[in-house]
XYZ file of C-alpha atoms in Angstrom:
663
model
C 106.593 97.044 2.221
C 104.130 98.734 3.837
C 104.721 99.917 7.691
C 101.845 101.065 9.873
C 103.199 103.158 12.242
C 101.146 102.773 15.566
C 101.624 105.405 18.436
C 101.114 104.109 21.678
C 102.565 105.722 24.731
C 103.166 102.314 27.223
C 104.703 105.272 29.707
C 101.408 107.946 29.880
C 102.117 108.651 34.200
C 105.899 109.239 32.741
C 105.058 111.328 30.188
C 102.556 113.464 31.755
C 104.857 113.805 34.645
C 107.608 115.311 32.671
C 107.477 118.935 32.072
C 107.614 120.100 28.197
C 109.030 123.405 27.262
C 106.874 125.434 25.562
C 108.598 126.832 21.761
C 108.111 129.934 22.875
C 109.751 129.767 26.537
C 111.836 132.228 27.442
C 115.228 132.718 29.919
C 118.032 129.789 30.492
C 116.396 127.752 33.486
C 113.229 125.973 31.830
C 115.261 125.222 28.675
C 118.363 124.379 30.918
C 116.115 122.161 32.796
C 114.436 120.336 29.914
C 117.782 119.597 28.176
C 119.945 118.892 31.026
C 117.009 116.151 32.102
C 118.527 112.460 31.706
C 117.346 110.137 28.835
C 113.921 108.267 29.327
C 115.613 105.209 28.785
C 119.133 104.550 29.934
C 118.854 100.690 28.882
C 115.876 98.301 27.078
C 115.669 94.321 26.756
C 113.011 92.695 24.937
C 111.525 89.193 26.943
C 112.596 86.121 24.649
C 108.989 85.464 23.830
C 108.464 89.178 22.975
C 105.411 89.797 24.790
C 107.357 92.485 27.127
C 110.097 95.036 27.461
C 112.095 95.585 30.577
C 113.175 99.183 31.048
C 115.978 101.203 33.102
C 113.926 104.596 33.925
C 115.094 107.576 35.772
C 113.945 108.108 39.379
C 114.943 111.186 40.798
C 118.020 113.272 39.853
C 120.142 110.584 39.699
C 118.508 107.111 40.711
C 117.002 104.530 38.120
C 113.805 102.627 38.209
C 113.543 98.715 36.751
C 110.278 98.975 35.024
C 108.352 96.254 33.014
C 106.069 96.964 30.472
C 103.580 94.925 27.710
C 103.701 96.741 24.261
C 100.700 94.715 22.563
C 98.157 94.646 26.194
C 99.610 98.595 26.897
C 99.101 100.676 29.970
C 101.334 101.487 32.867
C 104.779 100.199 32.918
C 105.334 98.354 36.659
C 108.435 99.674 38.699
C 109.823 96.605 40.141
C 113.210 98.134 41.889
C 115.040 101.256 42.121
C 118.451 102.242 43.416
C 119.049 105.519 44.125
C 122.249 106.254 42.442
C 123.972 107.719 45.344
C 126.050 105.230 45.424
C 124.156 101.935 43.575
C 123.320 103.027 40.137
C 121.280 100.269 37.643
C 123.545 99.800 34.647
C 121.520 97.414 32.716
C 119.112 94.812 32.764
C 118.565 91.832 30.228
C 116.255 88.932 29.830
C 117.378 85.697 30.875
C 113.988 83.554 30.310
C 110.657 85.406 30.367
C 109.999 85.479 33.588
C 113.675 86.417 35.094
C 115.852 88.916 34.385
C 119.836 89.342 35.243
C 120.674 92.447 35.627
C 124.131 94.696 36.774
C 124.721 97.714 38.762
C 127.817 100.073 39.634
C 128.890 101.479 42.451
C 131.391 104.394 42.967
C 132.360 105.585 46.744
C 135.515 107.800 48.009
C 137.411 106.316 50.439
C 139.472 108.900 52.410
C 141.382 110.099 48.728
C 140.835 106.679 47.329
C 137.806 106.793 44.439
C 136.299 103.176 44.553
C 134.376 101.661 41.944
C 133.447 98.091 41.969
C 130.168 96.637 40.036
C 127.232 93.751 40.974
C 125.364 90.790 39.932
C 121.877 90.010 40.472
C 118.528 87.886 39.402
C 115.194 89.037 39.544
C 112.077 88.062 38.568
C 109.664 90.185 36.593
C 107.003 90.562 39.010
C 110.374 92.265 40.983
C 110.559 88.694 43.440
C 113.138 85.822 43.827
C 116.467 88.801 44.296
C 119.428 86.932 44.442
C 123.093 88.006 44.353
C 124.964 86.256 41.652
C 128.383 87.744 41.776
C 130.703 85.550 44.135
C 131.049 86.629 47.586
C 133.971 87.530 48.932
C 134.737 85.963 52.552
C 136.774 85.847 55.211
C 139.520 83.581 54.111
C 139.281 86.038 50.635
C 143.078 87.228 49.949
C 141.647 90.679 48.140
C 138.841 92.608 47.195
C 138.270 92.363 43.558
C 136.004 95.213 42.381
C 134.778 93.211 39.425
C 131.314 91.806 39.941
C 131.094 89.442 36.446
C 129.922 89.975 32.759
C 127.472 88.263 31.332
C 128.769 86.009 28.275
C 125.847 84.610 27.444
C 122.027 84.026 27.386
C 122.484 80.462 26.614
C 118.802 79.796 25.448
C 118.858 76.728 27.577
C 115.274 77.181 28.443
C 116.842 75.867 31.945
C 117.485 79.936 32.822
C 121.257 79.375 32.947
C 123.637 82.155 32.025
C 127.446 82.136 31.127
C 129.142 84.514 33.862
C 132.949 85.427 33.266
C 134.086 86.304 37.244
C 137.192 87.305 38.686
C 138.235 84.667 40.864
C 140.133 85.790 44.193
C 142.477 82.539 46.097
C 141.616 81.801 49.598
C 143.703 80.997 52.468
C 143.452 80.103 56.231
C 145.451 79.674 59.003
C 143.161 76.772 61.038
C 142.379 74.960 57.550
C 144.225 72.719 55.233
C 142.774 73.270 52.096
C 143.359 76.369 50.376
C 141.388 77.462 46.953
C 144.513 78.767 44.462
C 142.049 79.993 41.595
C 143.077 83.416 40.186
C 142.201 85.617 37.594
C 139.430 85.782 35.146
C 137.458 82.567 34.740
C 133.330 81.137 33.110
C 130.816 79.403 34.889
C 127.487 78.411 34.324
C 124.928 80.249 36.675
C 121.322 78.764 37.142
C 119.935 82.079 38.312
C 116.863 79.786 40.596
C 119.508 78.163 42.382
C 122.606 79.769 41.990
C 124.127 76.892 41.045
C 127.733 77.015 39.558
C 129.567 75.175 37.261
C 132.890 76.023 35.982
C 133.535 75.993 32.327
C 136.475 77.735 31.905
C 139.529 77.450 34.552
C 140.619 80.909 36.035
C 143.840 82.100 34.322
C 145.833 85.571 35.954
C 146.357 87.203 32.599
C 143.009 86.421 31.228
C 141.151 89.299 30.218
C 138.341 88.098 27.912
C 136.448 85.572 26.816
C 134.071 85.392 24.017
C 130.780 83.017 23.287
C 129.336 81.659 20.661
C 126.142 83.235 21.749
C 124.247 79.649 21.910
C 126.416 79.207 25.459
C 130.188 77.613 24.275
C 133.180 79.565 24.841
C 135.625 79.799 21.625
C 137.987 82.946 22.087
C 140.161 83.941 24.766
C 141.979 87.031 25.086
C 145.341 86.825 27.253
C 147.482 90.207 28.246
C 150.645 89.169 29.788
C 152.246 90.940 32.885
C 155.044 92.399 32.137
C 158.285 92.950 34.296
C 157.308 95.706 35.583
C 154.393 94.341 36.912
C 151.820 96.204 35.003
C 149.902 94.422 31.915
C 152.070 94.343 28.808
C 150.704 96.438 25.301
C 149.115 93.724 23.929
C 146.711 90.798 23.728
C 147.155 87.305 22.930
C 144.161 85.735 21.755
C 143.578 81.919 20.839
C 140.596 80.212 19.598
C 139.097 76.555 20.021
C 137.806 74.389 16.434
C 134.330 72.913 17.174
C 134.215 70.318 20.087
C 137.634 70.965 21.034
C 138.939 71.849 23.896
C 142.581 73.121 23.330
C 142.882 76.409 22.633
C 145.020 77.486 19.250
C 147.264 81.151 18.224
C 144.237 83.241 16.948
C 145.660 86.907 16.800
C 147.998 89.457 18.818
C 147.044 92.721 19.147
C 148.803 96.087 19.786
C 147.384 98.416 22.080
C 149.310 101.822 21.123
C 147.560 104.316 22.692
C 143.971 104.708 21.840
C 144.445 102.875 18.287
C 145.292 98.642 17.974
C 147.111 96.524 15.286
C 145.923 93.607 14.531
C 142.915 91.464 14.362
C 140.541 92.289 17.222
C 137.834 89.994 17.810
C 134.472 90.676 18.523
C 131.743 87.982 18.083
C 131.973 84.756 16.643
C 129.273 82.962 14.425
C 129.011 79.109 15.016
C 127.178 78.462 11.639
C 129.348 80.389 9.749
C 132.290 78.930 12.593
C 134.118 82.108 11.887
C 135.492 84.854 13.995
C 134.170 88.528 13.349
C 136.387 91.262 14.055
C 138.308 94.548 13.121
C 141.843 94.743 11.407
C 143.371 97.488 9.448
C 142.903 97.483 5.821
C 144.663 100.805 3.788
C 145.394 102.701 6.463
C 141.872 102.738 7.924
C 139.908 99.810 10.049
C 138.053 97.028 8.204
C 135.173 94.296 9.006
C 137.371 90.918 9.028
C 136.188 87.454 9.211
C 138.188 84.691 10.501
C 137.646 80.704 9.842
C 137.789 78.771 13.362
C 138.515 75.552 11.516
C 142.046 75.671 11.642
C 142.587 76.555 8.121
C 142.853 80.728 9.775
C 141.597 82.023 6.942
C 140.756 85.700 6.356
C 138.368 87.555 3.700
C 137.441 90.851 4.203
C 133.969 91.757 5.043
C 133.401 95.457 4.862
C 135.567 98.124 3.710
C 135.486 102.068 3.385
C 138.049 104.201 1.501
C 137.227 107.245 3.320
C 136.460 106.024 7.298
C 136.673 103.284 9.285
C 134.323 100.699 9.865
C 133.788 101.026 13.623
C 130.476 99.142 14.728
C 129.185 95.460 13.959
C 125.649 94.724 13.780
C 124.293 92.265 16.713
C 120.543 91.147 16.677
C 118.798 88.977 19.313
C 119.152 87.056 22.492
C 122.190 85.270 20.477
C 124.119 88.337 19.252
C 123.697 87.201 15.636
C 125.881 89.240 13.428
C 123.585 91.004 10.809
C 125.880 94.162 9.527
C 128.247 96.754 10.123
C 128.233 100.402 10.229
C 130.318 103.102 8.912
C 129.946 107.327 9.368
C 130.684 109.393 7.339
C 128.757 112.808 6.962
C 125.620 110.475 8.859
C 125.930 106.974 10.572
C 124.991 104.220 7.339
C 123.957 100.891 8.351
C 125.060 97.772 6.123
C 123.660 94.694 6.737
C 123.991 91.489 5.408
C 120.933 89.822 6.026
C 118.920 91.771 3.345
C 115.698 91.047 4.966
C 116.819 93.608 7.760
C 118.249 95.749 5.149
C 115.260 95.950 3.410
C 113.088 96.422 6.593
C 115.815 99.026 7.910
C 115.063 101.241 4.769
C 111.432 100.687 5.562
C 111.319 101.774 8.643
C 113.582 105.193 7.242
C 111.014 105.764 5.290
C 107.877 105.759 7.885
C 109.617 107.907 10.294
C 111.339 110.712 8.006
C 112.544 112.860 10.673
C 114.035 109.425 12.600
C 116.995 107.939 9.887
C 118.482 106.772 12.337
C 117.585 103.301 13.055
C 119.024 100.645 14.997
C 118.267 97.365 16.013
C 118.347 96.792 19.989
C 116.776 93.638 20.684
C 114.572 90.921 19.146
C 112.457 87.944 20.464
C 114.074 84.935 20.486
C 112.573 83.905 17.319
C 113.295 87.306 15.706
C 109.614 87.785 15.030
C 109.475 90.923 17.170
C 112.393 93.382 17.137
C 112.966 96.558 19.412
C 114.163 99.282 17.484
C 115.455 102.643 18.119
C 114.973 106.067 15.879
C 116.184 109.386 15.901
C 117.516 112.285 13.945
C 119.338 115.231 14.363
C 115.738 117.550 15.201
C 114.151 114.066 16.858
C 115.872 113.092 20.385
C 114.768 109.803 19.337
C 112.081 106.935 20.100
C 111.886 103.552 20.800
C 109.246 101.033 19.055
C 108.492 97.707 18.844
C 108.030 96.354 15.434
C 105.709 92.917 14.899
C 107.258 91.345 11.267
C 103.927 89.457 10.524
C 101.310 92.176 10.546
C 103.795 95.066 9.969
C 103.335 96.645 13.179
C 105.129 99.558 14.672
C 104.089 100.098 18.113
C 105.745 103.098 20.622
C 107.363 101.938 23.406
C 108.825 105.607 24.819
C 110.254 109.016 23.783
C 113.386 109.268 24.863
C 113.390 113.266 25.967
C 109.524 113.680 26.715
C 110.779 116.701 28.603
C 111.292 118.349 24.958
C 107.825 118.181 23.553
C 107.126 121.844 22.025
C 111.044 122.412 21.289
C 111.823 123.355 18.551
C 115.352 121.584 17.785
C 117.989 122.628 15.571
C 119.151 121.160 12.154
C 123.123 119.752 12.457
C 124.441 120.336 9.048
C 127.907 118.723 7.980
C 130.664 121.152 7.024
C 134.587 121.175 6.232
C 136.767 123.611 7.230
C 140.217 124.505 5.983
C 143.040 124.229 8.453
C 146.189 126.010 8.207
C 148.227 124.121 6.463
C 144.827 123.674 3.909
C 143.733 120.187 5.572
C 139.855 119.957 4.866
C 138.895 119.366 8.944
C 135.101 117.577 9.044
C 132.861 118.170 11.751
C 128.982 119.377 12.565
C 127.794 123.271 12.640
C 124.377 123.621 14.637
C 122.802 126.775 13.957
C 119.524 127.996 15.766
C 116.278 127.416 14.593
C 115.486 130.437 12.446
C 118.698 132.449 12.071
C 120.205 133.040 8.772
C 123.337 131.869 10.274
C 125.693 135.144 10.431
C 126.574 137.685 13.263
C 125.810 135.236 15.760
C 127.274 134.235 19.616
C 129.321 131.087 18.481
C 130.728 128.183 20.140
C 133.556 125.854 19.026
C 132.753 122.589 20.727
C 135.695 119.846 20.412
C 134.698 116.238 22.041
C 135.916 113.720 24.452
C 138.303 111.200 23.971
C 140.535 111.776 22.190
C 140.005 108.159 20.786
C 136.433 109.388 19.525
C 134.426 111.774 17.197
C 131.825 113.460 16.518
C 128.399 111.785 14.855
C 125.079 113.566 13.022
C 122.227 113.130 15.459
C 120.745 114.514 18.498
C 123.173 116.272 20.792
C 121.517 117.713 24.074
C 124.745 119.743 24.879
C 124.954 121.579 21.499
C 121.110 122.116 21.087
C 120.775 123.508 24.473
C 123.065 126.022 23.436
C 121.410 126.567 19.987
C 118.015 127.221 21.654
C 119.802 129.578 23.468
C 120.857 131.741 20.016
C 124.667 130.294 19.594
C 125.863 128.650 16.819
C 127.855 125.577 17.614
C 130.684 124.242 15.502
C 131.847 120.361 16.730
C 134.923 119.493 15.071
C 136.405 116.206 14.191
C 140.518 117.167 14.266
C 143.117 115.128 13.957
C 143.857 112.973 16.362
C 139.927 111.641 16.316
C 139.416 107.752 15.723
C 137.057 107.174 12.691
C 138.955 108.670 10.015
C 142.185 106.071 9.523
C 145.600 105.613 10.920
C 146.678 109.045 9.202
C 144.364 111.331 10.860
C 144.316 109.738 14.520
C 148.268 109.979 13.812
C 149.472 110.280 17.468
C 146.461 110.524 19.399
C 145.208 114.314 20.398
C 147.883 114.309 23.468
C 151.092 113.157 22.285
C 150.180 114.925 18.916
C 148.310 117.922 20.331
C 149.561 120.636 18.213
C 147.993 119.504 16.033
C 144.701 118.484 17.191
C 144.697 122.105 19.154
C 145.740 123.923 15.774
C 142.622 122.207 13.778
C 140.587 123.043 17.039
C 141.240 126.486 17.045
C 141.258 126.658 12.931
C 137.638 125.936 13.813
C 137.099 129.445 15.551
C 138.887 131.268 12.551
C 136.350 129.618 10.026
C 133.572 130.863 12.495
C 134.712 134.506 12.604
C 136.018 134.937 8.591
C 132.964 133.167 7.239
C 130.870 135.493 8.676
C 129.110 132.725 10.961
C 130.570 134.186 14.239
C 130.173 137.825 15.329
C 133.574 139.660 16.356
C 134.546 139.738 19.674
C 131.556 136.693 20.924
C 133.502 133.878 20.185
C 133.636 130.956 22.984
C 134.860 127.362 23.351
C 133.265 124.518 25.734
C 133.982 120.845 25.877
C 133.509 118.108 28.571
C 136.724 114.982 29.127
C 139.804 115.765 26.329
C 137.361 119.007 24.673
C 137.605 120.806 27.788
C 141.721 120.006 28.131
C 141.256 121.133 24.148
C 139.415 124.285 25.714
C 141.738 125.314 28.061
C 145.115 124.283 25.760
C 142.891 126.291 22.819
C 143.164 129.753 25.379
C 146.837 129.655 25.891
C 147.549 128.556 22.342
C 146.054 131.228 21.599
C 144.941 133.386 24.129
C 142.971 136.261 22.144
C 140.600 133.992 20.219
C 137.949 133.247 22.490
C 136.814 135.017 25.100
C 135.338 132.940 27.383
C 135.969 128.692 28.643
C 134.505 126.267 29.680
C 135.580 123.144 30.610
C 133.710 119.624 31.870
C 136.194 117.226 33.430
C 139.287 118.359 32.244
C 142.870 116.688 31.861
C 144.717 119.962 32.951
C 148.178 118.753 33.402
C 149.425 115.576 31.347
C 151.707 114.353 33.541
C 149.657 114.140 36.589
C 147.044 113.027 34.646
C 149.156 109.893 33.950
C 150.113 109.251 37.492
C 146.429 109.439 38.381
C 146.872 105.527 36.729
C 150.016 104.327 38.768
C 148.313 102.094 40.475
C 145.876 101.054 37.602
C 146.101 97.937 35.406
C 145.721 100.179 32.008
C 148.964 103.094 33.280
C 151.091 101.512 30.993
C 148.637 102.403 27.813
C 148.280 106.178 29.458
C 152.121 106.736 29.404
C 152.129 105.358 25.829
C 149.433 107.924 25.148
C 150.631 110.708 26.812
C 154.180 110.055 25.928
C 157.265 111.702 27.578
C 159.577 114.919 26.569
C 158.938 118.466 26.410
C 155.375 118.519 24.767
C 154.072 117.272 27.818
C 154.690 120.593 30.069
C 153.780 122.364 27.044
C 150.702 120.545 26.282
C 149.346 121.369 30.429
C 147.376 123.925 30.363
C 147.784 124.006 34.449
C 151.878 124.320 33.762
C 150.727 127.319 31.346
C 148.349 129.390 32.815
C 150.033 132.576 32.908
C 148.961 132.621 29.325
C 145.475 131.995 29.245
C 142.985 135.725 29.045
C 139.504 135.086 28.810
C 137.650 133.995 31.630
C 137.248 129.683 32.895
C 134.354 128.456 34.015
C 134.929 124.797 34.948
C 132.680 121.487 36.140
C 133.908 118.408 37.913
C 132.112 115.751 39.720
C 134.004 114.413 43.121
C 133.992 110.587 42.350
C 135.637 110.519 38.537
C 137.523 107.568 37.817
C 138.395 109.039 34.403
C 139.672 111.725 35.399
C 139.987 112.862 38.549
C 138.845 116.458 40.589
C 142.327 117.389 41.481
C 143.065 118.261 37.952
C 140.362 120.636 37.878
C 140.926 121.996 41.136
C 145.258 122.490 40.220
C 143.959 124.245 37.324
C 141.702 126.755 39.652
C 145.120 127.015 41.932
C 147.248 128.039 38.918
C 144.796 130.265 37.046
C 144.255 131.956 40.755
C 148.182 132.087 41.433
C 147.994 134.408 38.436
C 145.684 136.574 38.725
C 143.053 135.022 36.463
C 139.309 135.021 35.992
C 138.265 131.609 36.719
C 135.375 129.684 39.019
C 135.134 125.743 39.433
C 131.869 124.193 40.668
C 132.180 120.703 42.263
C 129.247 118.169 42.419
C 129.968 115.662 45.079
C 129.547 112.180 44.134
C 128.984 112.191 40.464
C 131.582 110.351 38.400
C 132.501 111.380 34.530
C 129.389 111.816 33.052
C 127.915 113.690 35.708
C 124.907 111.694 35.486
C 122.494 113.816 37.235
C 119.451 115.728 35.999
C 119.681 118.271 38.624
C 123.145 118.724 38.018
C 123.644 119.243 34.724
C 120.277 121.414 34.520
C 122.433 123.548 37.104
C 125.798 123.004 34.633
C 123.419 124.579 31.457
C 122.224 127.386 33.471
C 125.249 128.631 34.701
C 127.131 127.652 31.647
C 124.301 130.100 29.864
C 125.059 133.088 32.686
C 128.617 132.672 32.540
C 128.476 133.378 28.406
C 126.458 136.201 28.163
C 128.767 138.267 31.215
C 131.726 137.049 29.255
C 130.827 137.858 25.715
C 128.686 140.959 26.353
C 125.523 139.659 25.379
């Protein structure tokens, strides 16, 4: 198959506004601005007829704009609405019809000491007109406020502009009225995006937590999480299904929540033609993809498994979210397509774009004749394209990071290194461009989670430090996901000694292999990675000469307490556990052991890890007479999704590392 690549920049104005950094640029500031800039598209959708795309792009340092573009006609895209990011943020938009979109916005605010987050759904025309709020309004009779504004389950494709929305019902009562509304919990309704007429599809159920549709307008699976005697949700979800044309719920599976990992069949999608549910379950100690018949027989068939890693991603395409494959990540992400046409197309596209081998299909027209896709790699941040099957034409929509045009990017290499017990730990090594890979200042960069893993591909954080001359090693330590239940063990908090041991062995390997210059080794991490950076300094105070932690957990007991009034409190308790390891594994409780200078960054609207964690660590280090600086960013959440803040963080980090390492 021959692919004709036609470069057509639909957003010339945006690209012109970007400030590419020349390859010879010197100093941290211009590179910090370029690497710290937010991605050019945070979310993108293709219209049902394949003629237009809707894109959410940055507006200012933390705002967002919804833009409509026509890839076939070209020209500049049109902005139809904007959000400031302070506090409202546009999160996603999908085409419901060829003229109307359904969007989701997120709002984060602080009320005294309480961080509040809530979502809202709304509909808007492609020309920016006829804005209507879909989220059911709270009134004076509502017994309480619920922040969940609803979630679109299904773009029904009925041609009438209706969608299926899962929403939380709140009971109502009034002193001067006899009639009360007692519906409470998660239910589903069909909403007309023009008239806002609502028709119940699934009555609210107090302990329901999930519904899964078949992609063409029918709810087939319901997840129920019982309320335990403590008042919190239980550590399990019971799934039920319906046979075609039936209204009776029948048992499907029980999913045990094990503190970052799961046991049991976890349904993800329904194929109405095959009448099966696709989902994940264990196979020989690793997560595999299964399908379960929804005809009453409960027949289970193994679809895809791997002896090395988990099958961890379901590939769906188009408006009806048709299941077309799954993927695994060994050294590189590898899609496995069940659809033979897409399998061949994926290989052809990867050949046509040799520097962008990570090809994924993002969206499709209703008839799937036009495909919206993304392609990227380690030295290529990535580009969105529109592919037309009939003429095999590939038109560029927008590069994801125009600011990096002209900046040489470093290659990312899969490596393994030995842990103290001889276990081979996988990871990724990024070396500065044109470096011989020896005698360099170096950084160990543990990932967040800990229920996560690093993968091969473009990483703006690692690439910035490589551009500034550092070697960067990202270890997938034991406690990471993706490598099976034995590798995950009890997760990186409960079994922190093993996880932190692997992280520190990564640093020792950099030194022993000659990659890192002695006395020039630092550790940098975000979220759990920030925790690992701090705790590594506790466990081996002389290994690293500088520690940077972004949004870190610093006290395991205090972090558990942050979730006391949240539904997932039992899961956090189960993840962290009880016992001496909680105090011994808390950097703030052992700050006196740290010898390296510490730099921390944290947003004050962080719901994942509240900013008090960083403040507690700062106080503990200062009390112990240690060198520490905490930089706080007002109005930002866990991801610090603000171009100016990220640029500031990168520049401060570079200055701190050079001073601490004597560079």
